[in-house]
CSV table of C-alpha atoms in Angstrom, one decimal:
chain,number,residue,atom,x,y,z
Q,179,MET,CA,-87.3,-15.6,178.9
Q,180,ALA,CA,-86.5,-15.8,182.6
Q,181,ASN,CA,-86.1,-19.4,183.8
Q,182,THR,CA,-87.8,-18.8,187.1
Q,183,LYS,CA,-90.8,-20.3,188.9
Q,184,GLN,CA,-94.0,-18.3,188.0
Q,185,THR,CA,-96.7,-19.9,190.2
Q,186,VAL,CA,-100.1,-18.3,189.8
Q,187,ASP,CA,-101.7,-16.9,192.9
Q,188,LEU,CA,-105.3,-17.5,191.9
Q,189,GLY,CA,-108.1,-15.6,193.7
Q,190,SER,CA,-111.7,-15.4,192.9
Q,191,LYS,CA,-111.4,-12.4,190.6
Q,192,ALA,CA,-110.2,-12.3,187.0
Q,193,ARG,CA,-106.7,-10.9,186.8
Q,194,ILE,CA,-106.1,-8.2,184.2
Q,195,PHE,CA,-102.6,-6.9,183.2
Q,196,ILE,CA,-102.5,-3.3,182.1
Q,197,SER,CA,-99.8,-2.5,179.6
Q,198,TYR,CA,-99.3,1.2,179.0
Q,199,SER,CA,-96.9,4.0,178.1
Q,200,ARG,CA,-95.7,6.1,181.1
Q,201,LYS,CA,-97.0,9.1,179.3
Q,202,ASP,CA,-100.5,7.6,179.6
Q,203,ALA,CA,-100.2,6.9,183.4
Q,204,ALA,CA,-103.2,9.1,184.3
Q,205,PHE,CA,-105.5,7.1,182.1
Q,206,ALA,CA,-104.0,3.8,183.4
Q,207,ASP,CA,-104.9,5.0,186.9
Q,208,ARG,CA,-108.5,5.6,185.9
Q,209,LEU,CA,-108.6,2.3,184.0
Q,210,GLU,CA,-107.3,0.4,187.1
Q,211,GLU,CA,-109.9,2.0,189.4
Q,212,ALA,CA,-112.7,1.2,186.9
Q,213,LEU,CA,-111.6,-2.4,186.7
Q,214,LYS,CA,-111.6,-2.7,190.5
Q,215,ALA,CA,-115.1,-1.2,190.6
Q,216,ARG,CA,-116.3,-4.0,188.2
Q,217,ASP,CA,-114.8,-6.7,190.4
Q,218,PHE,CA,-111.6,-7.4,188.5
Q,219,HIS,CA,-108.1,-7.6,189.8
Q,220,PRO,CA,-105.8,-5.3,187.9
Q,221,LEU,CA,-102.1,-6.1,187.6
Q,222,ILE,CA,-100.1,-3.0,186.9
Q,223,ASP,CA,-96.3,-2.8,187.0
Q,224,ARG,CA,-96.2,0.9,188.0
Q,225,SER,CA,-97.6,0.4,191.5
Q,226,GLU,CA,-96.3,-3.1,192.4
Q,227,ILE,CA,-92.6,-3.1,191.5
Q,228,CYS,CA,-90.4,-3.0,194.6
Q,229,ALA,CA,-87.2,-1.1,194.8
Q,230,PHE,CA,-84.1,-3.0,193.6
Q,231,GLU,CA,-86.2,-5.8,192.2
Q,232,ASP,CA,-85.4,-7.3,188.8
Q,233,TRP,CA,-87.8,-5.1,186.8
Q,234,TRP,CA,-88.3,-7.3,183.7
Q,235,LYS,CA,-88.6,-10.5,185.7
Q,236,ARG,CA,-91.3,-8.8,187.8
Q,237,ILE,CA,-93.3,-7.8,184.7
Q,238,GLN,CA,-93.0,-11.3,183.3
Q,239,ASN,CA,-94.5,-12.7,186.6
Q,240,LEU,CA,-97.4,-10.2,186.4
Q,241,ILE,CA,-98.1,-11.2,182.8
Q,242,VAL,CA,-98.0,-14.9,183.7
Q,243,GLN,CA,-100.5,-14.4,186.4
Q,244,ALA,CA,-102.9,-12.4,184.2
Q,245,ASP,CA,-105.9,-13.9,182.5
Q,246,THR,CA,-106.1,-11.1,180.0
Q,247,PHE,CA,-103.6,-8.6,178.7
Q,248,ILE,CA,-104.9,-5.0,178.1
Q,249,SER,CA,-102.9,-2.8,175.8
Q,250,VAL,CA,-103.6,1.0,176.2
Q,251,LEU,CA,-102.9,2.1,172.6
Q,252,SER,CA,-101.5,5.5,171.9
Q,253,PRO,CA,-98.7,7.0,169.7
Q,254,ASP,CA,-96.3,6.7,172.7
Q,255,TYR,CA,-97.3,3.0,173.3
Q,256,VAL,CA,-96.6,1.8,169.8
Q,257,SER,CA,-93.2,3.6,169.8
Q,258,SER,CA,-92.2,2.1,173.2
Q,259,ASP,CA,-89.7,-0.7,173.1
Q,260,THR,CA,-90.8,-1.8,176.6
Q,261,CYS,CA,-94.5,-2.0,175.6
Q,262,LYS,CA,-93.5,-4.0,172.5
Q,263,LYS,CA,-91.5,-6.3,174.7
Q,264,GLU,CA,-94.5,-6.9,177.0
Q,265,VAL,CA,-96.7,-7.7,174.0
Q,266,LYS,CA,-94.2,-10.1,172.6
Q,267,PHE,CA,-93.8,-11.9,176.0
Q,268,ALA,CA,-97.6,-12.1,176.5
Q,269,ALA,CA,-98.0,-13.5,172.9
Q,270,SER,CA,-95.4,-16.2,173.7
Q,271,ARG,CA,-97.6,-17.4,176.5
Q,272,ASN,CA,-100.7,-17.3,174.3
Q,273,LYS,CA,-102.4,-14.7,176.5
Q,274,ARG,CA,-105.8,-13.3,175.6
Q,275,PHE,CA,-105.4,-9.7,174.4
Q,276,ALA,CA,-107.9,-6.8,174.9
Q,277,PRO,CA,-106.4,-3.7,173.1
Q,278,ILE,CA,-108.1,-0.4,173.7
Q,279,GLU,CA,-107.3,2.9,171.9
Q,280,TYR,CA,-106.8,5.8,174.3
Q,281,ARG,CA,-105.3,8.2,171.7
Q,282,PRO,CA,-105.6,7.7,167.9
Q,283,VAL,CA,-102.8,5.5,166.5
Q,284,ASP,CA,-101.5,4.9,163.0
Q,285,PRO,CA,-102.6,1.3,162.2
Q,286,LYS,CA,-99.4,0.6,160.5
Q,287,LEU,CA,-97.5,1.1,163.8
Q,288,ILE,CA,-99.6,-1.3,165.9
Q,289,PRO,CA,-97.8,-4.6,166.8
Q,290,SER,CA,-98.9,-7.4,164.5
Q,291,THR,CA,-100.2,-9.4,167.4
Q,292,LEU,CA,-102.8,-6.6,168.1
Q,293,GLU,CA,-103.6,-5.2,164.7
Q,294,ARG,CA,-105.9,-8.0,163.7
Q,295,LEU,CA,-108.0,-7.6,166.9
Q,296,ASN,CA,-111.0,-5.4,167.4
Q,297,PHE,CA,-110.5,-2.6,169.9
Q,298,ASP,CA,-112.7,0.1,171.5
Q,299,PHE,CA,-112.0,3.8,171.6
Q,300,PHE,CA,-111.7,5.3,175.1
Q,301,GLY,CA,-110.8,8.8,174.3
Q,302,ALA,CA,-114.0,10.8,175.1
Q,303,ASP,CA,-114.6,11.2,178.9
Q,304,GLU,CA,-118.4,11.0,178.5
Q,305,GLN,CA,-118.1,7.6,176.8
Q,306,PHE,CA,-115.7,6.1,179.3
Q,307,GLU,CA,-118.2,4.3,181.5
Q,308,GLN,CA,-120.0,2.9,178.4
Q,309,SER,CA,-116.7,1.7,177.0
Q,310,MET,CA,-115.8,0.2,180.3
Q,311,ASP,CA,-119.0,-1.7,180.5
Q,312,ARG,CA,-118.3,-3.2,177.0
Q,313,LEU,CA,-114.8,-4.0,178.0
Q,314,ALA,CA,-115.9,-5.7,181.3
Q,315,GLU,CA,-118.4,-7.9,179.3
Q,316,ALA,CA,-115.6,-8.9,176.9
Q,317,LEU,CA,-113.3,-9.7,179.8
Q,318,GLN,CA,-115.9,-12.0,181.3
Q,319,THR,CA,-116.4,-14.0,178.1
Q,320,ASP,CA,-115.2,-17.6,178.5
Q,321,ILE,CA,-113.4,-16.5,181.7
Q,322,ASP,CA,-113.5,-20.0,183.3
Q,323,TRP,CA,-111.7,-21.5,180.4
Q,324,ILE,CA,-109.3,-18.5,180.3
Q,325,ARG,CA,-108.4,-18.8,183.9
Q,326,LYS,CA,-107.5,-22.5,183.5
Q,327,HIS,CA,-105.3,-21.4,180.6
Q,328,THR,CA,-103.5,-19.1,183.1
Q,329,GLU,CA,-103.3,-21.9,185.7
Q,330,PHE,CA,-102.1,-24.7,183.5
Q,331,GLY,CA,-99.8,-22.3,181.7
Q,332,ALA,CA,-98.0,-21.4,184.9
Q,333,GLN,CA,-97.7,-25.0,186.0
Q,334,ALA,CA,-96.4,-26.1,182.6
Q,335,HIS,CA,-93.8,-23.3,182.6
Q,336,ASP,CA,-92.7,-24.3,186.1
Q,337,TRP,CA,-92.3,-27.9,184.9
Q,338,VAL,CA,-90.1,-26.9,181.9
Q,339,ALA,CA,-88.1,-24.4,184.0
Q,340,ASP,CA,-87.3,-27.0,186.6
Q,341,GLY,CA,-86.1,-29.5,184.1
Q,342,LYS,CA,-89.4,-31.4,183.6
Q,343,PRO,CA,-89.4,-33.4,186.9
Q,344,ARG,CA,-92.1,-36.1,187.3
Q,345,GLY,CA,-93.1,-34.6,190.6
Q,346,LEU,CA,-94.7,-31.6,189.0
Q,347,LEU,CA,-96.8,-33.5,186.5
Q,348,LEU,CA,-100.6,-33.6,186.8
Q,349,ARG,CA,-102.3,-36.4,188.5
Q,350,SER,CA,-105.9,-37.6,188.6
Q,351,PRO,CA,-108.5,-36.0,188.8
Q,352,ILE,CA,-106.7,-32.7,187.8
Q,353,LEU,CA,-105.2,-34.5,184.7
Q,354,GLU,CA,-108.7,-35.5,183.4
Q,355,GLU,CA,-109.8,-31.9,184.1
Q,356,ALA,CA,-106.9,-30.6,182.0
Q,357,GLU,CA,-107.7,-33.0,179.1
Q,358,ARG,CA,-111.4,-31.9,179.1
Q,359,TRP,CA,-110.3,-28.3,179.3
Q,360,ILE,CA,-108.2,-28.6,176.1
Q,361,ALA,CA,-111.0,-30.5,174.3
Q,362,LEU,CA,-113.6,-27.8,175.2
Q,363,ARG,CA,-111.7,-24.8,174.0
Q,364,PRO,CA,-114.1,-22.0,173.0
Q,365,ARG,CA,-113.6,-20.9,169.4
Q,366,THR,CA,-112.6,-17.4,170.3
Q,367,ALA,CA,-110.2,-18.4,173.1
Q,368,PRO,CA,-106.4,-18.5,172.7
Q,369,MET,CA,-104.8,-21.8,171.9
Q,370,PRO,CA,-103.0,-23.6,174.7
Q,371,THR,CA,-99.2,-23.1,174.5
Q,372,ALA,CA,-96.9,-25.8,173.3
Q,373,GLU,CA,-95.7,-26.0,176.9
Q,374,ILE,CA,-99.2,-26.7,178.1
Q,375,VAL,CA,-99.9,-29.4,175.5
Q,376,SER,CA,-96.6,-31.1,176.2
Q,377,PHE,CA,-97.1,-30.9,180.0
Q,378,ILE,CA,-100.6,-32.5,179.8
Q,379,ALA,CA,-99.4,-35.2,177.3
Q,380,GLU,CA,-96.4,-36.2,179.4
Q,381,SER,CA,-98.7,-36.2,182.5
Q,382,ARG,CA,-100.9,-38.8,180.8
Q,383,ARG,CA,-97.9,-40.9,179.6
Q,384,ALA,CA,-96.5,-40.9,183.2
Q,385,THR,CA,-99.9,-41.9,184.6
Q,386,LEU,CA,-100.2,-44.8,182.1
Q,387,ARG,CA,-96.6,-46.0,182.9
Q,388,GLN,CA,-97.4,-45.8,186.6
Q,389,ARG,CA,-100.7,-47.7,186.1
Q,390,ASP,CA,-98.9,-50.5,184.2
Q,391,PHE,CA,-96.2,-50.8,186.9
Q,392,LEU,CA,-98.8,-50.8,189.7
Q,393,THR,CA,-101.0,-53.3,188.0
Q,394,ALA,CA,-98.0,-55.6,187.4
Q,395,SER,CA,-96.6,-55.3,190.9
Q,396,LEU,CA,-100.0,-55.8,192.7
Q,397,GLY,CA,-101.0,-58.6,190.3
Q,398,ALA,CA,-97.6,-60.3,190.8
Q,399,GLY,CA,-97.9,-59.9,194.5
Q,400,LEU,CA,-101.3,-61.7,194.6
Q,401,LEU,CA,-100.1,-64.5,192.3
Q,402,LEU,CA,-97.1,-64.9,194.5
Q,403,ALA,CA,-99.3,-65.1,197.6
Q,404,VAL,CA,-101.5,-67.8,196.0
Q,405,GLY,CA,-98.4,-69.6,194.8
Q,406,PHE,CA,-97.1,-69.7,198.4
Q,407,ALA,CA,-100.3,-71.2,199.6
Q,408,GLY,CA,-100.3,-73.9,196.9
Q,409,LEU,CA,-96.6,-74.7,197.4
Q,410,PHE,CA,-97.0,-75.3,201.2
Q,411,HIS,CA,-100.5,-76.7,201.2
Q,412,TRP,CA,-99.4,-80.3,201.8
Q,413,GLN,CA,-96.6,-79.3,204.1
Q,414,THR,CA,-98.4,-79.4,207.4
Q,415,ALA,CA,-95.5,-77.8,209.4
Q,416,ARG,CA,-95.6,-74.8,207.2
Q,417,ALA,CA,-99.3,-74.5,206.4
Q,418,THR,CA,-100.0,-71.7,209.0
Q,419,LEU,CA,-97.1,-69.7,207.5
Q,420,ALA,CA,-98.5,-70.1,204.0
Q,421,LEU,CA,-101.9,-69.0,205.1
Q,422,ASP,CA,-100.6,-66.0,206.9
Q,423,THR,CA,-98.4,-65.0,204.0
Q,424,THR,CA,-101.3,-65.4,201.5
Q,425,GLU,CA,-103.7,-63.4,203.7
Q,426,GLN,CA,-101.3,-60.6,204.4
Q,427,MET,CA,-100.5,-60.1,200.7
Q,428,ALA,CA,-104.2,-60.3,199.7
Q,429,ASN,CA,-105.0,-57.8,202.5
Q,430,THR,CA,-102.2,-55.5,201.3
Q,431,LEU,CA,-103.7,-55.6,197.8
Q,432,VAL,CA,-107.2,-54.6,199.0
Q,433,ILE,CA,-105.7,-51.8,201.2
Q,434,ASP,CA,-103.7,-50.5,198.2
Q,435,LEU,CA,-106.8,-50.6,196.0
Q,436,GLY,CA,-109.0,-48.9,198.5
Q,437,GLN,CA,-106.7,-46.3,199.9
Q,438,ASP,CA,-103.5,-45.8,197.8
Q,439,PRO,CA,-104.0,-42.4,196.0
Q,440,ARG,CA,-102.1,-43.8,193.0
Q,441,VAL,CA,-104.9,-46.3,192.3
Q,442,VAL,CA,-107.3,-43.4,191.8
Q,443,THR,CA,-105.6,-42.9,188.4
Q,444,LEU,CA,-106.6,-46.4,187.2
Q,445,SER,CA,-109.7,-46.9,185.1
Q,446,PRO,CA,-112.8,-48.3,186.9
Q,447,ASP,CA,-112.5,-51.5,184.8
Q,448,LEU,CA,-109.0,-52.1,185.8
Q,449,ARG,CA,-109.7,-51.4,189.5
Q,450,ARG,CA,-112.6,-53.8,189.3
Q,451,GLU,CA,-110.5,-56.5,187.8
Q,452,MET,CA,-107.9,-56.1,190.6
Q,453,PHE,CA,-110.6,-56.3,193.2
Q,454,ASP,CA,-111.8,-59.6,191.6
Q,455,ARG,CA,-108.2,-60.9,191.8
Q,456,ALA,CA,-108.1,-60.1,195.5
Q,457,ILE,CA,-111.4,-61.9,196.1
Q,458,GLN,CA,-110.0,-64.9,194.2
Q,459,GLY,CA,-107.0,-64.9,196.5
Q,460,TYR,CA,-109.3,-65.0,199.5
Q,461,ASP,CA,-111.2,-67.9,197.9
Q,462,ARG,CA,-107.9,-69.9,197.7
Q,463,VAL,CA,-107.1,-69.1,201.4
Q,464,ILE,CA,-110.6,-70.2,202.5
Q,465,LYS,CA,-110.2,-73.5,200.6
Q,466,LEU,CA,-107.0,-74.1,202.6
Q,467,GLU,CA,-108.5,-73.1,205.9
Q,468,PRO,CA,-112.3,-72.8,205.7
Q,469,LYS,CA,-113.0,-72.1,209.3
Q,470,ASN,CA,-110.9,-68.9,209.8
Q,471,PRO,CA,-113.3,-66.0,210.6
Q,472,THR,CA,-110.7,-63.4,209.8
Q,473,THR,CA,-110.4,-64.6,206.2
Q,474,TYR,CA,-114.2,-64.2,205.7
Q,475,ASP,CA,-114.0,-60.7,207.3
Q,476,ASP,CA,-111.2,-59.8,204.9
Q,477,ARG,CA,-113.0,-61.1,201.9
Q,478,GLY,CA,-116.1,-59.1,203.0
Q,479,ASN,CA,-113.9,-56.0,203.0
Q,480,ALA,CA,-112.8,-56.7,199.4
Q,481,PHE,CA,-116.5,-57.0,198.3
Q,482,PHE,CA,-117.3,-53.8,200.2
Q,483,GLU,CA,-114.5,-51.9,198.4
Q,484,LYS,CA,-115.8,-53.2,195.1
Q,485,GLY,CA,-119.3,-52.2,196.1
Q,486,ILE,CA,-118.1,-48.6,196.6
Q,487,LEU,CA,-116.6,-48.6,193.2
Q,488,ASP,CA,-119.7,-49.9,191.4
Q,489,GLY,CA,-122.5,-49.1,193.7
Q,490,ASP,CA,-123.7,-52.7,193.1
Q,491,ALA,CA,-126.1,-54.1,195.7
Q,492,ALA,CA,-124.8,-57.6,195.0
Q,493,ASP,CA,-121.3,-56.7,196.2
Q,494,TYR,CA,-122.7,-55.2,199.4
Q,495,ASP,CA,-124.8,-58.4,199.9
Q,496,ALA,CA,-121.7,-60.5,199.4
Q,497,ALA,CA,-119.8,-58.4,201.9
Q,498,ILE,CA,-122.5,-58.8,204.5
Q,499,ALA,CA,-122.7,-62.6,203.9
Q,500,ASN,CA,-119.0,-62.9,204.5
Q,501,TYR,CA,-119.2,-60.8,207.7
Q,502,ASP,CA,-122.1,-63.0,208.8
Q,503,GLN,CA,-120.0,-66.1,208.2
Q,504,ALA,CA,-117.1,-64.6,210.2
Q,505,ILE,CA,-119.5,-63.9,213.1
Q,506,ALA,CA,-121.0,-67.4,212.9
Q,507,LEU,CA,-117.5,-68.9,213.2
Q,508,TYR,CA,-116.6,-66.7,216.1
Q,509,ARG,CA,-119.3,-64.8,217.9
Q,510,LYS,CA,-116.8,-62.4,219.4
Q,511,HIS,CA,-115.1,-61.3,216.2
Q,512,ALA,CA,-115.5,-57.6,216.7
Q,513,PRO,CA,-114.2,-56.4,213.3
Q,514,ALA,CA,-116.8,-58.3,211.5
Q,515,TYR,CA,-119.6,-56.6,213.5
Q,516,SER,CA,-118.1,-53.2,212.8
Q,517,ASN,CA,-117.6,-53.8,209.1
Q,518,ARG,CA,-121.1,-55.2,208.8
Q,519,LEU,CA,-122.5,-52.0,210.3
Q,520,ALA,CA,-120.4,-49.8,208.0
Q,521,THR,CA,-121.7,-51.8,205.0
Q,522,THR,CA,-125.3,-51.5,206.0
Q,523,ARG,CA,-124.9,-47.8,206.5
Q,524,SER,CA,-123.4,-47.4,203.0
Q,525,VAL,CA,-126.3,-49.3,201.5
Q,526,GLN,CA,-128.7,-47.0,203.3
Q,527,GLN,CA,-126.9,-43.9,202.0
Q,528,HIS,CA,-127.3,-45.2,198.5
Q,529,MET,CA,-131.0,-45.8,199.1
Q,530,ASP,CA,-131.4,-42.3,200.6
Q,531,ALA,CA,-129.6,-40.8,197.6
Q,532,ALA,CA,-131.9,-42.7,195.2
Q,533,LYS,CA,-135.0,-41.5,197.1
Q,534,ALA,CA,-133.7,-37.9,197.0
Q,535,ILE,CA,-133.2,-38.1,193.2
Q,536,ARG,CA,-136.7,-39.6,192.9
Q,537,PHE,CA,-138.3,-36.8,194.9
Q,538,ASN,CA,-136.4,-34.1,193.1
Q,539,VAL,CA,-137.5,-35.5,189.8
Q,540,ALA,CA,-141.1,-35.6,191.1
Q,541,ASP,CA,-140.9,-32.0,192.2
Q,542,ASP,CA,-139.5,-30.9,188.8
Q,543,LEU,CA,-142.2,-32.6,186.9
Q,544,THR,CA,-145.2,-31.7,189.1
Q,545,PRO,CA,-145.8,-28.2,187.6
Q,546,SER,CA,-146.4,-29.8,184.2
Q,547,GLY,CA,-148.9,-32.2,185.6
Q,548,ILE,CA,-146.7,-35.3,185.6
Q,549,LYS,CA,-146.4,-37.3,188.9
Q,550,LEU,CA,-144.4,-40.3,190.0
Q,551,ASP,CA,-146.0,-43.1,192.0
């Protein structure tokens, strides 16, 4: 198998690879046009291979991109080493097969991968359109799941081919999508390849390792900041430095929690715990210097970020109370005004969303005679 990148160029149409014998090229042409007419994207090596290009590598890439592999069965097809090679490669990638019989074939000669499958007969011209309609319906079955099989399969293969670098692993929220995708495999869909399973499993392990490291580093940073404040609390000459250091590190923690894309991979419970740690850090700073408006503004930001996470009105109220305290201490503290406005707008958006849901529910129930107050 070629050790080359095989990135899938996904479009809006399902991609269908047509495997055929050169002696059946006229039928392959007709099949290609019929698939296009039914809004599929055919992939056929005859028309797309460029001069001097590595022929087998090109066919591999086309098969990798395909959501379904069509075999045009005929006596020439089952005797072709090239066609057998294509079927074997597609099977190694756990592709979905859709064999069709163009000319009668001895069942004993059909590749074992295909012989157990049901296939339609396309021989009679007058039945071609009806057969195509049945084929098109089959190709659309579970197509969303199948297309993810193609996408994750290509990504997993690239990861293995490049030596399994961490930079190619899945991250949230795509990782959660991949895990749900495996769990929801339709009964008739092909199994994910061993590469895909290993790729997703290693992505989860890497995310957990990163979470543990991030939690430890951020938590240690906050504890260190609080320790600085306690250590220098009674040393008047260094009190300002202690407060500045504590606030800067607590602020960094809040910024990391609110903006660092790595934190999105953490569970809501863990993020909530880390916001609580940040708030506790600000509490310590306020005890050391209770009349610093900036600290109240910063603690308000921490409550605001927690409010975004939980949608809890109490967190928004706490944020506004801190902004109000900052303003009371210094009437010209512009950031507190701005942050207070942003918080009230966020609260209003939650209220508007709740009203919209209420009205939608009311509209849905009205025809059956049920109304909401």
